[in-house]
Amino acid sequence: MGTTITGDRTGLTSGGAIPEGPTNAELQSRRESAVPRGVSTQLPVFAAKAENAEITDVEGRRYIDFGAGIAVVNTGHMHPKVKAAVAAQLESFSHTCFQVTPYESYIRLAERLNGMVPVRGPERKTIFLTTGAEAIENAVKIARAATGRPGVIAFSGAFHGRTLLGMALTGKVVPYKAGFGPMPADIYHLPFPVAYHGKEVAQTLEAVETLFRADIDPKRIAAIIIEPVQGEGGFYVAQPELLQGLRRICDEHGILMIVDEVQTGFARTGKMFALEHAGVEADLVTMAKSLAGGFPLSAVTGTAKIMDAPGPGGLGGTYGGSPLGCAAGNAVLDVIEEEGLCERSEQIGALIKRRLEELRQTNSLTGIIGDIRGLGAMVAMELVSGGDADKPDPDLTRALVARAAQKGLVLLSCGVRGNVIRFLVPLTASDALLNEGMDILGESMRELVAERVGG
């Protein structure tokens, strides 16, 4: 494990031979000069190699990866089947633009998603794009074209991207909206129910009706968009009764239901798509991240009639559904099925939750872990002071991410209050590696709390 994240190359347990070349500190200095500060970086650690659930930095340090590139490599870094599929595609061609001369892999991947994504109707269609934000933008375009309505409802704490429309839909001002206004019109936000913070599903459903009475005629709403588990917002799970209630409201008023599965999709929650836990079908589902195992690819799948609402040329993009991305996407679906990654996701989630519960019961950590939650291997813990949900501890959260990195573990934080640690372990990680990472987590937490007491 790495013991430091500075440029010092002494006293290391290496993840591989230490390469000749610039140190992390040298690269960080160059990064600060060449890249704008708006592109924030969590750790000043530069990757040289990654495989399965481990990363080796440019100084040869090994890190256990509990972030998976923000849920992008559910199938692990450089999965052999994904790597082989992309290499084979490169032997043929890398780009033609699907709107100019199409290719079979795009069609095959669309057909496969049409058969598995939880959207209404026996006939479904899929468009491929490049990023999650693009998928969101296109889903809203399609919904507006299909309904002839402008309005969209989203939720507090949501994250739907950094494009202008994505920012407007996102339910967090700093850092995503601050300084970038004005936002597009006809976007409305409702409170996302979080039982841990005393916000119940009934209150949210009532807020929908209040919105319709006070602010906008439901006949002007094209879509309601929701994450089945909030990603950046803190891994709060949308309860089945919430999703079922929103489905009823959409049906009553002719509103389309868009479900954002960008972070939750492709076995992350123990099912192929998190929406399946609620037994609900959407009208449109957006996907990206782990769809292509590390290659840029996103998608929108929806009911065929809705997807066909935009006219020819209304949808598309030069790189959308790239041959390399589609090759990777088809390989990812094969891996998920062949390796039973939905079932593995449940096993990983159970292990992480058990280890977190053990930490919560540790005397020295009493009152630190306020909540443990998640679906499958999409797990989070919320850090608070004195066991009080109303006293978030973002300082400890930041310190924990940094201390864990010093010891060789990559962690991600999230949450509107900056006090949530989220676990996004590649679903191909072994139990031994998971337990090694959880040991580092526990050691880091105990050290930090002891230092507080001692200080």
JSON list of C-alpha atoms in Angstrom, two decimals, residues 2-224:
[
{"chain": "A", "resi": 2, "resn": "GLY", "atom": "CA", "xyz": [1.09, 3.57, -0.61]},
{"chain": "A", "resi": 3, "resn": "THR", "atom": "CA", "xyz": [2.15, 5.41, 2.52]},
{"chain": "A", "resi": 4, "resn": "THR", "atom": "CA", "xyz": [2.14, 8.97, 1.26]},
{"chain": "A", "resi": 5, "resn": "ILE", "atom": "CA", "xyz": [0.75, 11.09, -1.54]},
{"chain": "A", "resi": 6, "resn": "THR", "atom": "CA", "xyz": [3.68, 13.45, -1.80]},
{"chain": "A", "resi": 7, "resn": "GLY", "atom": "CA", "xyz": [6.52, 13.27, -4.27]},
{"chain": "A", "resi": 8, "resn": "ASP", "atom": "CA", "xyz": [8.79, 11.35, -1.86]},
{"chain": "A", "resi": 9, "resn": "ARG", "atom": "CA", "xyz": [9.68, 7.97, -3.40]},
{"chain": "A", "resi": 10, "resn": "THR", "atom": "CA", "xyz": [11.17, 6.39, -0.27]},
{"chain": "A", "resi": 11, "resn": "GLY", "atom": "CA", "xyz": [9.64, 3.84, 2.10]},
{"chain": "A", "resi": 12, "resn": "LEU", "atom": "CA", "xyz": [7.02, 2.53, -0.29]},
{"chain": "A", "resi": 13, "resn": "THR", "atom": "CA", "xyz": [5.26, -0.76, -0.74]},
{"chain": "A", "resi": 14, "resn": "SER", "atom": "CA", "xyz": [5.04, -0.72, -4.49]},
{"chain": "A", "resi": 15, "resn": "GLY", "atom": "CA", "xyz": [2.20, -1.84, -6.74]},
{"chain": "A", "resi": 16, "resn": "GLY", "atom": "CA", "xyz": [4.82, -2.47, -9.41]},
{"chain": "A", "resi": 17, "resn": "ALA", "atom": "CA", "xyz": [8.24, -1.32, -10.51]},
{"chain": "A", "resi": 18, "resn": "ILE", "atom": "CA", "xyz": [8.63, 2.40, -9.88]},
{"chain": "A", "resi": 19, "resn": "PRO", "atom": "CA", "xyz": [8.80, 3.92, -13.35]},
{"chain": "A", "resi": 20, "resn": "GLU", "atom": "CA", "xyz": [11.20, 6.57, -14.46]},
{"chain": "A", "resi": 21, "resn": "GLY", "atom": "CA", "xyz": [9.41, 9.83, -15.08]},
{"chain": "A", "resi": 22, "resn": "PRO", "atom": "CA", "xyz": [7.71, 12.71, -13.29]},
{"chain": "A", "resi": 23, "resn": "THR", "atom": "CA", "xyz": [6.49, 12.39, -9.70]},
{"chain": "A", "resi": 24, "resn": "ASN", "atom": "CA", "xyz": [2.96, 13.06, -8.52]},
{"chain": "A", "resi": 25, "resn": "ALA", "atom": "CA", "xyz": [4.07, 16.43, -7.18]},
{"chain": "A", "resi": 26, "resn": "GLU", "atom": "CA", "xyz": [5.68, 17.41, -10.47]},
{"chain": "A", "resi": 27, "resn": "LEU", "atom": "CA", "xyz": [2.57, 16.39, -12.43]},
{"chain": "A", "resi": 28, "resn": "GLN", "atom": "CA", "xyz": [0.33, 18.23, -9.98]},
{"chain": "A", "resi": 29, "resn": "SER", "atom": "CA", "xyz": [2.34, 21.40, -10.55]},
{"chain": "A", "resi": 30, "resn": "ARG", "atom": "CA", "xyz": [1.98, 21.01, -14.31]},
{"chain": "A", "resi": 31, "resn": "ARG", "atom": "CA", "xyz": [-1.72, 20.25, -13.90]},
{"chain": "A", "resi": 32, "resn": "GLU", "atom": "CA", "xyz": [-2.28, 23.46, -11.93]},
{"chain": "A", "resi": 33, "resn": "SER", "atom": "CA", "xyz": [-0.59, 25.47, -14.70]},
{"chain": "A", "resi": 34, "resn": "ALA", "atom": "CA", "xyz": [-2.29, 23.79, -17.65]},
{"chain": "A", "resi": 35, "resn": "VAL", "atom": "CA", "xyz": [-5.82, 22.82, -16.49]},
{"chain": "A", "resi": 36, "resn": "PRO", "atom": "CA", "xyz": [-8.47, 25.24, -15.17]},
{"chain": "A", "resi": 37, "resn": "ARG", "atom": "CA", "xyz": [-9.34, 25.03, -11.48]},
{"chain": "A", "resi": 38, "resn": "GLY", "atom": "CA", "xyz": [-12.99, 24.35, -12.36]},
{"chain": "A", "resi": 39, "resn": "VAL", "atom": "CA", "xyz": [-11.94, 20.81, -13.21]},
{"chain": "A", "resi": 40, "resn": "SER", "atom": "CA", "xyz": [-11.37, 19.79, -9.61]},
{"chain": "A", "resi": 41, "resn": "THR", "atom": "CA", "xyz": [-9.30, 16.76, -8.66]},
{"chain": "A", "resi": 42, "resn": "GLN", "atom": "CA", "xyz": [-9.88, 14.86, -5.43]},
{"chain": "A", "resi": 43, "resn": "LEU", "atom": "CA", "xyz": [-6.35, 13.46, -4.97]},
{"chain": "A", "resi": 44, "resn": "PRO", "atom": "CA", "xyz": [-2.97, 14.64, -6.34]},
{"chain": "A", "resi": 45, "resn": "VAL", "atom": "CA", "xyz": [-2.25, 11.06, -7.43]},
{"chain": "A", "resi": 46, "resn": "PHE", "atom": "CA", "xyz": [-1.66, 10.31, -11.10]},
{"chain": "A", "resi": 47, "resn": "ALA", "atom": "CA", "xyz": [-2.57, 6.90, -12.47]},
{"chain": "A", "resi": 48, "resn": "ALA", "atom": "CA", "xyz": [-0.03, 4.94, -14.52]},
{"chain": "A", "resi": 49, "resn": "LYS", "atom": "CA", "xyz": [-1.86, 1.61, -14.68]},
{"chain": "A", "resi": 50, "resn": "ALA", "atom": "CA", "xyz": [-5.14, 0.08, -13.53]},
{"chain": "A", "resi": 51, "resn": "GLU", "atom": "CA", "xyz": [-6.37, -3.48, -13.45]},
{"chain": "A", "resi": 52, "resn": "ASN", "atom": "CA", "xyz": [-9.57, -4.91, -11.99]},
{"chain": "A", "resi": 53, "resn": "ALA", "atom": "CA", "xyz": [-9.98, -3.03, -8.67]},
{"chain": "A", "resi": 54, "resn": "GLU", "atom": "CA", "xyz": [-6.44, -1.69, -8.25]},
{"chain": "A", "resi": 55, "resn": "ILE", "atom": "CA", "xyz": [-4.59, 1.37, -9.53]},
{"chain": "A", "resi": 56, "resn": "THR", "atom": "CA", "xyz": [-0.84, 1.96, -9.65]},
{"chain": "A", "resi": 57, "resn": "ASP", "atom": "CA", "xyz": [0.34, 5.56, -9.69]},
{"chain": "A", "resi": 58, "resn": "VAL", "atom": "CA", "xyz": [3.29, 7.08, -11.54]},
{"chain": "A", "resi": 59, "resn": "GLU", "atom": "CA", "xyz": [5.53, 6.48, -8.51]},
{"chain": "A", "resi": 60, "resn": "GLY", "atom": "CA", "xyz": [4.67, 2.79, -8.33]},
{"chain": "A", "resi": 61, "resn": "ARG", "atom": "CA", "xyz": [2.27, 2.95, -5.40]},
{"chain": "A", "resi": 62, "resn": "ARG", "atom": "CA", "xyz": [-0.68, 0.57, -5.33]},
{"chain": "A", "resi": 63, "resn": "TYR", "atom": "CA", "xyz": [-4.19, 1.75, -4.47]},
{"chain": "A", "resi": 64, "resn": "ILE", "atom": "CA", "xyz": [-7.34, -0.25, -3.87]},
{"chain": "A", "resi": 65, "resn": "ASP", "atom": "CA", "xyz": [-10.05, 1.45, -5.91]},
{"chain": "A", "resi": 66, "resn": "PHE", "atom": "CA", "xyz": [-13.36, 1.92, -4.08]},
{"chain": "A", "resi": 67, "resn": "GLY", "atom": "CA", "xyz": [-14.52, 4.54, -6.63]},
{"chain": "A", "resi": 68, "resn": "ALA", "atom": "CA", "xyz": [-14.43, 2.71, -9.98]},
{"chain": "A", "resi": 69, "resn": "GLY", "atom": "CA", "xyz": [-13.94, 5.99, -11.84]},
{"chain": "A", "resi": 70, "resn": "ILE", "atom": "CA", "xyz": [-17.26, 7.16, -10.33]},
{"chain": "A", "resi": 71, "resn": "ALA", "atom": "CA", "xyz": [-19.16, 3.96, -11.12]},
{"chain": "A", "resi": 72, "resn": "VAL", "atom": "CA", "xyz": [-17.74, 3.60, -14.63]},
{"chain": "A", "resi": 73, "resn": "VAL", "atom": "CA", "xyz": [-15.91, 0.28, -14.34]},
{"chain": "A", "resi": 74, "resn": "ASN", "atom": "CA", "xyz": [-18.43, -2.05, -12.72]},
{"chain": "A", "resi": 75, "resn": "THR", "atom": "CA", "xyz": [-16.69, -4.78, -14.73]},
{"chain": "A", "resi": 76, "resn": "GLY", "atom": "CA", "xyz": [-13.29, -3.70, -13.38]},
{"chain": "A", "resi": 77, "resn": "HIS", "atom": "CA", "xyz": [-10.44, -1.78, -14.95]},
{"chain": "A", "resi": 78, "resn": "MET", "atom": "CA", "xyz": [-9.31, -3.29, -18.24]},
{"chain": "A", "resi": 79, "resn": "HIS", "atom": "CA", "xyz": [-11.53, -6.35, -18.17]},
{"chain": "A", "resi": 80, "resn": "PRO", "atom": "CA", "xyz": [-9.96, -8.82, -20.64]},
{"chain": "A", "resi": 81, "resn": "LYS", "atom": "CA", "xyz": [-13.20, -9.29, -22.62]},
{"chain": "A", "resi": 82, "resn": "VAL", "atom": "CA", "xyz": [-13.83, -5.55, -22.93]},
{"chain": "A", "resi": 83, "resn": "LYS", "atom": "CA", "xyz": [-10.21, -4.95, -23.89]},
{"chain": "A", "resi": 84, "resn": "ALA", "atom": "CA", "xyz": [-10.34, -7.71, -26.51]},
{"chain": "A", "resi": 85, "resn": "ALA", "atom": "CA", "xyz": [-13.59, -6.42, -28.01]},
{"chain": "A", "resi": 86, "resn": "VAL", "atom": "CA", "xyz": [-12.21, -2.91, -28.44]},
{"chain": "A", "resi": 87, "resn": "ALA", "atom": "CA", "xyz": [-8.93, -4.21, -29.86]},
{"chain": "A", "resi": 88, "resn": "ALA", "atom": "CA", "xyz": [-10.86, -6.29, -32.40]},
{"chain": "A", "resi": 89, "resn": "GLN", "atom": "CA", "xyz": [-12.93, -3.28, -33.43]},
{"chain": "A", "resi": 90, "resn": "LEU", "atom": "CA", "xyz": [-9.76, -1.23, -33.93]},
{"chain": "A", "resi": 91, "resn": "GLU", "atom": "CA", "xyz": [-8.65, -3.77, -36.50]},
{"chain": "A", "resi": 92, "resn": "SER", "atom": "CA", "xyz": [-11.67, -2.76, -38.62]},
{"chain": "A", "resi": 93, "resn": "PHE", "atom": "CA", "xyz": [-12.30, 0.96, -38.07]},
{"chain": "A", "resi": 94, "resn": "SER", "atom": "CA", "xyz": [-12.48, 3.50, -35.23]},
{"chain": "A", "resi": 95, "resn": "HIS", "atom": "CA", "xyz": [-15.04, 5.97, -36.59]},
{"chain": "A", "resi": 96, "resn": "THR", "atom": "CA", "xyz": [-17.40, 6.51, -39.49]},
{"chain": "A", "resi": 97, "resn": "CYS", "atom": "CA", "xyz": [-20.23, 8.44, -37.72]},
{"chain": "A", "resi": 98, "resn": "PHE", "atom": "CA", "xyz": [-23.41, 6.41, -37.34]},
{"chain": "A", "resi": 99, "resn": "GLN", "atom": "CA", "xyz": [-25.42, 9.13, -39.11]},
{"chain": "A", "resi": 100, "resn": "VAL", "atom": "CA", "xyz": [-23.23, 8.75, -42.21]},
{"chain": "A", "resi": 101, "resn": "THR", "atom": "CA", "xyz": [-22.36, 5.07, -42.55]},
{"chain": "A", "resi": 102, "resn": "PRO", "atom": "CA", "xyz": [-23.80, 2.97, -39.69]},
{"chain": "A", "resi": 103, "resn": "TYR", "atom": "CA", "xyz": [-22.51, -0.32, -38.31]},
{"chain": "A", "resi": 104, "resn": "GLU", "atom": "CA", "xyz": [-23.96, -3.52, -36.87]},
{"chain": "A", "resi": 105, "resn": "SER", "atom": "CA", "xyz": [-22.58, -3.23, -33.33]},
{"chain": "A", "resi": 106, "resn": "TYR", "atom": "CA", "xyz": [-24.74, -0.15, -32.66]},
{"chain": "A", "resi": 107, "resn": "ILE", "atom": "CA", "xyz": [-27.86, -2.02, -33.77]},
{"chain": "A", "resi": 108, "resn": "ARG", "atom": "CA", "xyz": [-26.97, -5.13, -31.75]},
{"chain": "A", "resi": 109, "resn": "LEU", "atom": "CA", "xyz": [-26.38, -3.15, -28.57]},
{"chain": "A", "resi": 110, "resn": "ALA", "atom": "CA", "xyz": [-29.62, -1.21, -29.07]},
{"chain": "A", "resi": 111, "resn": "GLU", "atom": "CA", "xyz": [-31.53, -4.46, -29.54]},
{"chain": "A", "resi": 112, "resn": "ARG", "atom": "CA", "xyz": [-30.07, -5.89, -26.35]},
{"chain": "A", "resi": 113, "resn": "LEU", "atom": "CA", "xyz": [-30.91, -2.82, -24.28]},
{"chain": "A", "resi": 114, "resn": "ASN", "atom": "CA", "xyz": [-34.41, -2.69, -25.76]},
{"chain": "A", "resi": 115, "resn": "GLY", "atom": "CA", "xyz": [-34.93, -6.18, -24.38]},
{"chain": "A", "resi": 116, "resn": "MET", "atom": "CA", "xyz": [-33.78, -5.45, -20.82]},
{"chain": "A", "resi": 117, "resn": "VAL", "atom": "CA", "xyz": [-34.32, -1.79, -19.87]},
{"chain": "A", "resi": 118, "resn": "PRO", "atom": "CA", "xyz": [-37.46, -1.33, -17.72]},
{"chain": "A", "resi": 119, "resn": "VAL", "atom": "CA", "xyz": [-39.52, 0.92, -20.00]},
{"chain": "A", "resi": 120, "resn": "ARG", "atom": "CA", "xyz": [-43.13, 0.57, -21.02]},
{"chain": "A", "resi": 121, "resn": "GLY", "atom": "CA", "xyz": [-44.42, -1.28, -24.03]},
{"chain": "A", "resi": 122, "resn": "PRO", "atom": "CA", "xyz": [-43.23, -4.26, -26.01]},
{"chain": "A", "resi": 123, "resn": "GLU", "atom": "CA", "xyz": [-41.64, -1.98, -28.61]},
{"chain": "A", "resi": 124, "resn": "ARG", "atom": "CA", "xyz": [-38.64, 0.05, -27.43]},
{"chain": "A", "resi": 125, "resn": "LYS", "atom": "CA", "xyz": [-35.93, 2.02, -29.19]},
{"chain": "A", "resi": 126, "resn": "THR", "atom": "CA", "xyz": [-32.48, 3.24, -28.14]},
{"chain": "A", "resi": 127, "resn": "ILE", "atom": "CA", "xyz": [-30.21, 6.09, -29.16]},
{"chain": "A", "resi": 128, "resn": "PHE", "atom": "CA", "xyz": [-26.51, 6.17, -28.23]},
{"chain": "A", "resi": 129, "resn": "LEU", "atom": "CA", "xyz": [-24.60, 9.29, -27.29]},
{"chain": "A", "resi": 130, "resn": "THR", "atom": "CA", "xyz": [-21.32, 10.00, -25.52]},
{"chain": "A", "resi": 131, "resn": "THR", "atom": "CA", "xyz": [-21.91, 11.30, -21.97]},
{"chain": "A", "resi": 132, "resn": "GLY", "atom": "CA", "xyz": [-24.51, 11.05, -19.24]},
{"chain": "A", "resi": 133, "resn": "ALA", "atom": "CA", "xyz": [-25.32, 14.73, -19.57]},
{"chain": "A", "resi": 134, "resn": "GLU", "atom": "CA", "xyz": [-25.98, 14.22, -23.29]},
{"chain": "A", "resi": 135, "resn": "ALA", "atom": "CA", "xyz": [-28.34, 11.38, -22.47]},
{"chain": "A", "resi": 136, "resn": "ILE", "atom": "CA", "xyz": [-30.25, 13.64, -20.06]},
{"chain": "A", "resi": 137, "resn": "GLU", "atom": "CA", "xyz": [-30.44, 16.48, -22.58]},
{"chain": "A", "resi": 138, "resn": "ASN", "atom": "CA", "xyz": [-31.76, 14.14, -25.27]},
{"chain": "A", "resi": 139, "resn": "ALA", "atom": "CA", "xyz": [-34.29, 12.49, -22.96]},
{"chain": "A", "resi": 140, "resn": "VAL", "atom": "CA", "xyz": [-35.77, 15.90, -22.18]},
{"chain": "A", "resi": 141, "resn": "LYS", "atom": "CA", "xyz": [-35.77, 16.83, -25.89]},
{"chain": "A", "resi": 142, "resn": "ILE", "atom": "CA", "xyz": [-37.59, 13.61, -26.70]},
{"chain": "A", "resi": 143, "resn": "ALA", "atom": "CA", "xyz": [-40.11, 14.14, -23.88]},
{"chain": "A", "resi": 144, "resn": "ARG", "atom": "CA", "xyz": [-40.86, 17.67, -25.04]},
{"chain": "A", "resi": 145, "resn": "ALA", "atom": "CA", "xyz": [-41.24, 16.56, -28.64]},
{"chain": "A", "resi": 146, "resn": "ALA", "atom": "CA", "xyz": [-43.55, 13.70, -27.64]},
{"chain": "A", "resi": 147, "resn": "THR", "atom": "CA", "xyz": [-45.80, 15.75, -25.34]},
{"chain": "A", "resi": 148, "resn": "GLY", "atom": "CA", "xyz": [-45.63, 19.22, -26.85]},
{"chain": "A", "resi": 149, "resn": "ARG", "atom": "CA", "xyz": [-45.04, 20.55, -23.32]},
{"chain": "A", "resi": 150, "resn": "PRO", "atom": "CA", "xyz": [-42.07, 22.51, -21.90]},
{"chain": "A", "resi": 151, "resn": "GLY", "atom": "CA", "xyz": [-41.96, 21.84, -18.15]},
{"chain": "A", "resi": 152, "resn": "VAL", "atom": "CA", "xyz": [-39.73, 19.36, -16.32]},
{"chain": "A", "resi": 153, "resn": "ILE", "atom": "CA", "xyz": [-39.80, 18.42, -12.64]},
{"chain": "A", "resi": 154, "resn": "ALA", "atom": "CA", "xyz": [-36.62, 17.30, -10.85]},
{"chain": "A", "resi": 155, "resn": "PHE", "atom": "CA", "xyz": [-35.63, 16.88, -7.21]},
{"chain": "A", "resi": 156, "resn": "SER", "atom": "CA", "xyz": [-33.49, 18.49, -4.53]},
{"chain": "A", "resi": 157, "resn": "GLY", "atom": "CA", "xyz": [-30.11, 16.80, -4.26]},
{"chain": "A", "resi": 158, "resn": "ALA", "atom": "CA", "xyz": [-30.30, 15.46, -7.81]},
{"chain": "A", "resi": 159, "resn": "PHE", "atom": "CA", "xyz": [-27.35, 15.47, -10.19]},
{"chain": "A", "resi": 160, "resn": "HIS", "atom": "CA", "xyz": [-28.02, 15.33, -13.92]},
{"chain": "A", "resi": 161, "resn": "GLY", "atom": "CA", "xyz": [-24.87, 16.81, -15.45]},
{"chain": "A", "resi": 162, "resn": "ARG", "atom": "CA", "xyz": [-22.94, 20.02, -16.01]},
{"chain": "A", "resi": 163, "resn": "THR", "atom": "CA", "xyz": [-24.46, 21.17, -19.32]},
{"chain": "A", "resi": 164, "resn": "LEU", "atom": "CA", "xyz": [-26.83, 24.11, -19.10]},
{"chain": "A", "resi": 165, "resn": "LEU", "atom": "CA", "xyz": [-29.97, 21.97, -18.97]},
{"chain": "A", "resi": 166, "resn": "GLY", "atom": "CA", "xyz": [-28.20, 19.40, -16.79]},
{"chain": "A", "resi": 167, "resn": "MET", "atom": "CA", "xyz": [-27.29, 22.14, -14.30]},
{"chain": "A", "resi": 168, "resn": "ALA", "atom": "CA", "xyz": [-30.85, 23.42, -14.28]},
{"chain": "A", "resi": 169, "resn": "LEU", "atom": "CA", "xyz": [-32.16, 19.95, -13.44]},
{"chain": "A", "resi": 170, "resn": "THR", "atom": "CA", "xyz": [-29.47, 19.36, -10.80]},
{"chain": "A", "resi": 171, "resn": "GLY", "atom": "CA", "xyz": [-30.64, 20.05, -7.27]},
{"chain": "A", "resi": 172, "resn": "LYS", "atom": "CA", "xyz": [-27.46, 21.51, -5.79]},
{"chain": "A", "resi": 173, "resn": "VAL", "atom": "CA", "xyz": [-26.16, 25.05, -6.28]},
{"chain": "A", "resi": 174, "resn": "VAL", "atom": "CA", "xyz": [-22.49, 24.83, -5.20]},
{"chain": "A", "resi": 175, "resn": "PRO", "atom": "CA", "xyz": [-20.41, 23.90, -7.12]},
{"chain": "A", "resi": 176, "resn": "TYR", "atom": "CA", "xyz": [-22.63, 23.00, -10.06]},
{"chain": "A", "resi": 177, "resn": "LYS", "atom": "CA", "xyz": [-24.75, 26.14, -10.62]},
{"chain": "A", "resi": 178, "resn": "ALA", "atom": "CA", "xyz": [-22.90, 28.96, -8.87]},
{"chain": "A", "resi": 179, "resn": "GLY", "atom": "CA", "xyz": [-21.91, 31.66, -11.34]},
{"chain": "A", "resi": 180, "resn": "PHE", "atom": "CA", "xyz": [-23.43, 29.96, -14.40]},
{"chain": "A", "resi": 181, "resn": "GLY", "atom": "CA", "xyz": [-26.93, 31.46, -14.52]},
{"chain": "A", "resi": 182, "resn": "PRO", "atom": "CA", "xyz": [-29.45, 32.24, -15.69]},
{"chain": "A", "resi": 183, "resn": "MET", "atom": "CA", "xyz": [-30.82, 28.71, -15.91]},
{"chain": "A", "resi": 184, "resn": "PRO", "atom": "CA", "xyz": [-33.28, 27.49, -18.56]},
{"chain": "A", "resi": 185, "resn": "ALA", "atom": "CA", "xyz": [-36.92, 28.17, -17.75]},
{"chain": "A", "resi": 186, "resn": "ASP", "atom": "CA", "xyz": [-39.71, 25.72, -16.91]},
{"chain": "A", "resi": 187, "resn": "ILE", "atom": "CA", "xyz": [-37.61, 23.61, -14.53]},
{"chain": "A", "resi": 188, "resn": "TYR", "atom": "CA", "xyz": [-39.12, 22.87, -11.10]},
{"chain": "A", "resi": 189, "resn": "HIS", "atom": "CA", "xyz": [-37.64, 21.15, -8.05]},
{"chain": "A", "resi": 190, "resn": "LEU", "atom": "CA", "xyz": [-39.37, 19.11, -5.37]},
{"chain": "A", "resi": 191, "resn": "PRO", "atom": "CA", "xyz": [-37.96, 17.81, -2.05]},
{"chain": "A", "resi": 192, "resn": "PHE", "atom": "CA", "xyz": [-36.45, 14.33, -2.27]},
{"chain": "A", "resi": 193, "resn": "PRO", "atom": "CA", "xyz": [-37.69, 12.20, 0.63]},
{"chain": "A", "resi": 194, "resn": "VAL", "atom": "CA", "xyz": [-34.99, 11.11, 3.07]},
{"chain": "A", "resi": 195, "resn": "ALA", "atom": "CA", "xyz": [-36.29, 9.27, 6.12]},
{"chain": "A", "resi": 196, "resn": "TYR", "atom": "CA", "xyz": [-32.97, 9.75, 7.95]},
{"chain": "A", "resi": 197, "resn": "HIS", "atom": "CA", "xyz": [-33.60, 13.49, 7.81]},
{"chain": "A", "resi": 198, "resn": "GLY", "atom": "CA", "xyz": [-37.32, 13.28, 8.58]},
{"chain": "A", "resi": 199, "resn": "LYS", "atom": "CA", "xyz": [-38.54, 13.80, 5.01]},
{"chain": "A", "resi": 200, "resn": "GLU", "atom": "CA", "xyz": [-41.18, 11.22, 4.08]},
{"chain": "A", "resi": 201, "resn": "VAL", "atom": "CA", "xyz": [-42.54, 10.03, 0.74]},
{"chain": "A", "resi": 202, "resn": "ALA", "atom": "CA", "xyz": [-46.02, 11.36, 1.52]},
{"chain": "A", "resi": 203, "resn": "GLN", "atom": "CA", "xyz": [-44.59, 14.87, 1.87]},
{"chain": "A", "resi": 204, "resn": "THR", "atom": "CA", "xyz": [-42.96, 14.68, -1.54]},
{"chain": "A", "resi": 205, "resn": "LEU", "atom": "CA", "xyz": [-46.08, 13.39, -3.26]},
{"chain": "A", "resi": 206, "resn": "GLU", "atom": "CA", "xyz": [-48.09, 16.15, -1.61]},
{"chain": "A", "resi": 207, "resn": "ALA", "atom": "CA", "xyz": [-45.49, 18.67, -2.83]},
{"chain": "A", "resi": 208, "resn": "VAL", "atom": "CA", "xyz": [-46.21, 17.54, -6.39]},
{"chain": "A", "resi": 209, "resn": "GLU", "atom": "CA", "xyz": [-49.88, 18.37, -5.97]},
{"chain": "A", "resi": 210, "resn": "THR", "atom": "CA", "xyz": [-48.98, 21.69, -4.31]},
{"chain": "A", "resi": 211, "resn": "LEU", "atom": "CA", "xyz": [-46.78, 22.54, -7.29]},
{"chain": "A", "resi": 212, "resn": "PHE", "atom": "CA", "xyz": [-49.68, 21.83, -9.64]},
{"chain": "A", "resi": 213, "resn": "ARG", "atom": "CA", "xyz": [-51.99, 24.04, -7.60]},
{"chain": "A", "resi": 214, "resn": "ALA", "atom": "CA", "xyz": [-49.58, 26.90, -6.97]},
{"chain": "A", "resi": 215, "resn": "ASP", "atom": "CA", "xyz": [-47.05, 27.17, -9.79]},
{"chain": "A", "resi": 216, "resn": "ILE", "atom": "CA", "xyz": [-47.77, 25.29, -13.00]},
{"chain": "A", "resi": 217, "resn": "ASP", "atom": "CA", "xyz": [-50.63, 23.50, -14.71]},
{"chain": "A", "resi": 218, "resn": "PRO", "atom": "CA", "xyz": [-49.70, 19.80, -14.95]},
{"chain": "A", "resi": 219, "resn": "LYS", "atom": "CA", "xyz": [-50.76, 20.00, -18.59]},
{"chain": "A", "resi": 220, "resn": "ARG", "atom": "CA", "xyz": [-47.57, 22.04, -19.15]},
{"chain": "A", "resi": 221, "resn": "ILE", "atom": "CA", "xyz": [-45.27, 19.40, -17.64]},
{"chain": "A", "resi": 222, "resn": "ALA", "atom": "CA", "xyz": [-43.51, 17.16, -20.14]},
{"chain": "A", "resi": 223, "resn": "ALA", "atom": "CA", "xyz": [-41.61, 14.94, -17.70]},
{"chain": "A", "resi": 224, "resn": "ILE", "atom": "CA", "xyz": [-40.59, 14.13, -14.17]}
]
